[in-house]
Structures are given as C-alpha cells and as structure tokens.
C-alpha cells in the first residue's frame, strides 16, 4: 500500500508541475528556472537523505539514491549556470557572449 501511495503522490506532483510550467510564457522560463534554484537544493538534500538511509545490502536502493543525488546536483548546477548567463546579458558593455566589447572601459 505504501508503494501505491508514493506513486499516487508522484503522479499528482508531476501533473501539478506540468500544469504550472505549461502556463508560464516562454519569455519567463529562464527567470523561473533561476528563481527555483532553492527548490533544486531541497531536492538534492532529500536525495542525500534517501541515499544515507538506503540499505547497504540493497543495490537497487543505493543505485536509486546515487542517481537521485547525481541528477539533483546536475539540476542545481545547471540552474546556477543559466542564472549566470542571464545576468551576464544585463551587464553594461557586454556582448552576447558575455565578454567585454573592444574599446570599452
């Protein structure tokens, strides 16, 4: 019964997340992603807790915990990279590559 409950909660979370993101205009996706970095951090902490409580004799639990930590870390790091690139667009004297223009002081 616990597996069914967990699956039900996962399906509700996935549906809710999809509905929320699908209603956001495309122009706001990057700021929305950069603003949700704290959520990625919470997911990463939860994945580390899952990995820490995994049964050492269960390779499946260890693998799922490791994959969760890896994907959570990649998601958080990607969010910070996107935020940095987005902020570089608004720096004065910067071109699209984020480098200073020639002759600018």
Protein backbone atom coordinates (compact mmCIF):
# COMPACT_ATOMS: atom_id res chain seq x y z
CA UNK A 1 0.00 0.00 0.00
CA UNK A 2 2.92 2.38 0.68
CA UNK A 3 4.18 1.96 -2.89
CA UNK A 4 0.76 2.85 -4.26
CA UNK A 5 0.60 5.97 -2.07
CA UNK A 6 4.08 7.06 -3.15
CA UNK A 7 3.21 6.52 -6.82
CA UNK A 8 -0.04 8.47 -6.39
CA UNK A 9 1.82 11.41 -4.78
CA UNK A 10 4.44 11.33 -7.53
CA UNK A 11 1.78 11.39 -10.24
CA UNK A 12 0.00 14.33 -8.58
CA UNK A 13 3.28 16.24 -8.25
CA UNK A 14 4.22 15.58 -11.88
CA UNK A 15 0.79 16.67 -13.11
CA UNK A 16 0.80 19.82 -10.97
CA UNK A 17 4.33 20.74 -12.07
CA UNK A 18 3.45 20.25 -15.72
CA UNK A 19 0.32 22.38 -15.42
CA UNK A 20 2.17 25.20 -13.66
CA UNK A 21 5.10 25.29 -16.10
CA UNK A 22 2.94 24.95 -19.23
CA UNK A 23 1.05 28.13 -18.33
CA UNK A 24 4.21 30.25 -17.97
CA UNK A 25 5.08 32.37 -21.04
CA UNK A 26 8.24 31.27 -22.85
CA UNK A 27 9.99 34.56 -22.09
CA UNK A 28 9.78 33.83 -18.35
CA UNK A 29 11.25 30.31 -18.41
CA UNK A 30 14.84 31.40 -17.73
CA UNK A 31 13.99 33.68 -14.77
CA UNK A 32 11.66 30.99 -13.44
CA UNK A 33 14.45 28.42 -13.61
CA UNK A 34 16.96 30.68 -11.92
CA UNK A 35 14.44 31.52 -9.22
CA UNK A 36 13.83 27.87 -8.44
CA UNK A 37 17.43 27.03 -7.56
CA UNK A 38 16.48 26.77 -3.91
CA UNK A 39 14.00 24.02 -4.82
CA UNK A 40 16.80 22.14 -6.58
CA UNK A 41 18.82 22.42 -3.37
CA UNK A 42 15.96 20.96 -1.33
CA UNK A 43 15.63 18.10 -3.81
CA UNK A 44 19.36 17.47 -3.52
CA UNK A 45 19.17 17.36 0.29
CA UNK A 46 16.23 14.95 0.07
CA UNK A 47 18.18 12.74 -2.33
CA UNK A 48 21.14 12.70 0.06
CA UNK A 49 18.82 11.67 2.91
CA UNK A 50 17.42 8.86 0.75
CA UNK A 51 20.94 7.70 -0.11
CA UNK A 52 22.00 7.92 3.54
CA UNK A 53 19.08 5.76 4.68
CA UNK A 54 19.46 3.18 1.91
CA UNK A 55 20.03 -0.41 2.98
CA UNK A 56 23.71 -1.20 2.27
CA UNK A 57 22.70 -4.71 1.20
CA UNK A 58 20.26 -3.41 -1.44
CA UNK A 59 22.00 -2.41 -4.67
CA UNK A 60 18.70 -1.06 -6.06
CA UNK A 61 18.24 1.38 -3.17
CA UNK A 62 21.86 2.52 -3.43
CA UNK A 63 21.60 2.97 -7.20
CA UNK A 64 18.36 4.96 -6.95
CA UNK A 65 19.85 7.14 -4.21
CA UNK A 66 23.04 7.74 -6.19
CA UNK A 67 21.12 8.62 -9.37
CA UNK A 68 18.89 10.99 -7.37
CA UNK A 69 21.91 12.77 -5.88
CA UNK A 70 23.65 12.98 -9.27
CA UNK A 71 20.60 14.34 -11.09
CA UNK A 72 19.77 16.75 -8.27
CA UNK A 73 23.33 18.12 -8.29
CA UNK A 74 23.31 18.46 -12.07
CA UNK A 75 19.96 20.25 -11.92
CA UNK A 76 21.16 22.71 -9.25
CA UNK A 77 24.45 23.38 -11.06
CA UNK A 78 22.62 23.92 -14.35
CA UNK A 79 20.31 26.41 -12.69
CA UNK A 80 23.26 28.45 -11.46
CA UNK A 81 24.92 28.35 -14.89
CA UNK A 82 21.72 29.62 -16.52
CA UNK A 83 21.42 32.35 -13.89
CA UNK A 84 24.99 33.49 -14.51
CA UNK A 85 24.43 33.62 -18.28
CA UNK A 86 21.18 35.51 -17.79
CA UNK A 87 22.84 38.08 -15.51
CA UNK A 88 25.72 38.49 -17.98
CA UNK A 89 23.21 39.69 -20.59
CA UNK A 90 22.39 42.71 -18.43
CA UNK A 91 25.95 43.79 -17.60
CA UNK A 92 26.83 47.09 -19.27
CA UNK A 93 29.35 46.84 -22.08
CA UNK A 94 28.91 43.11 -22.57
CA UNK A 95 28.12 41.49 -25.90
CA UNK A 96 26.06 38.32 -26.40
CA UNK A 97 28.99 36.09 -25.48
CA UNK A 98 29.29 37.87 -22.15
CA UNK A 99 32.74 39.31 -22.94
CA UNK A 100 33.60 42.99 -22.79
CA UNK A 101 33.47 44.82 -26.10
CA UNK A 102 36.71 46.06 -27.58
CA UNK A 103 37.48 49.62 -26.53
CA UNK A 104 35.06 49.56 -23.58
CA UNK A 105 36.50 50.61 -20.25
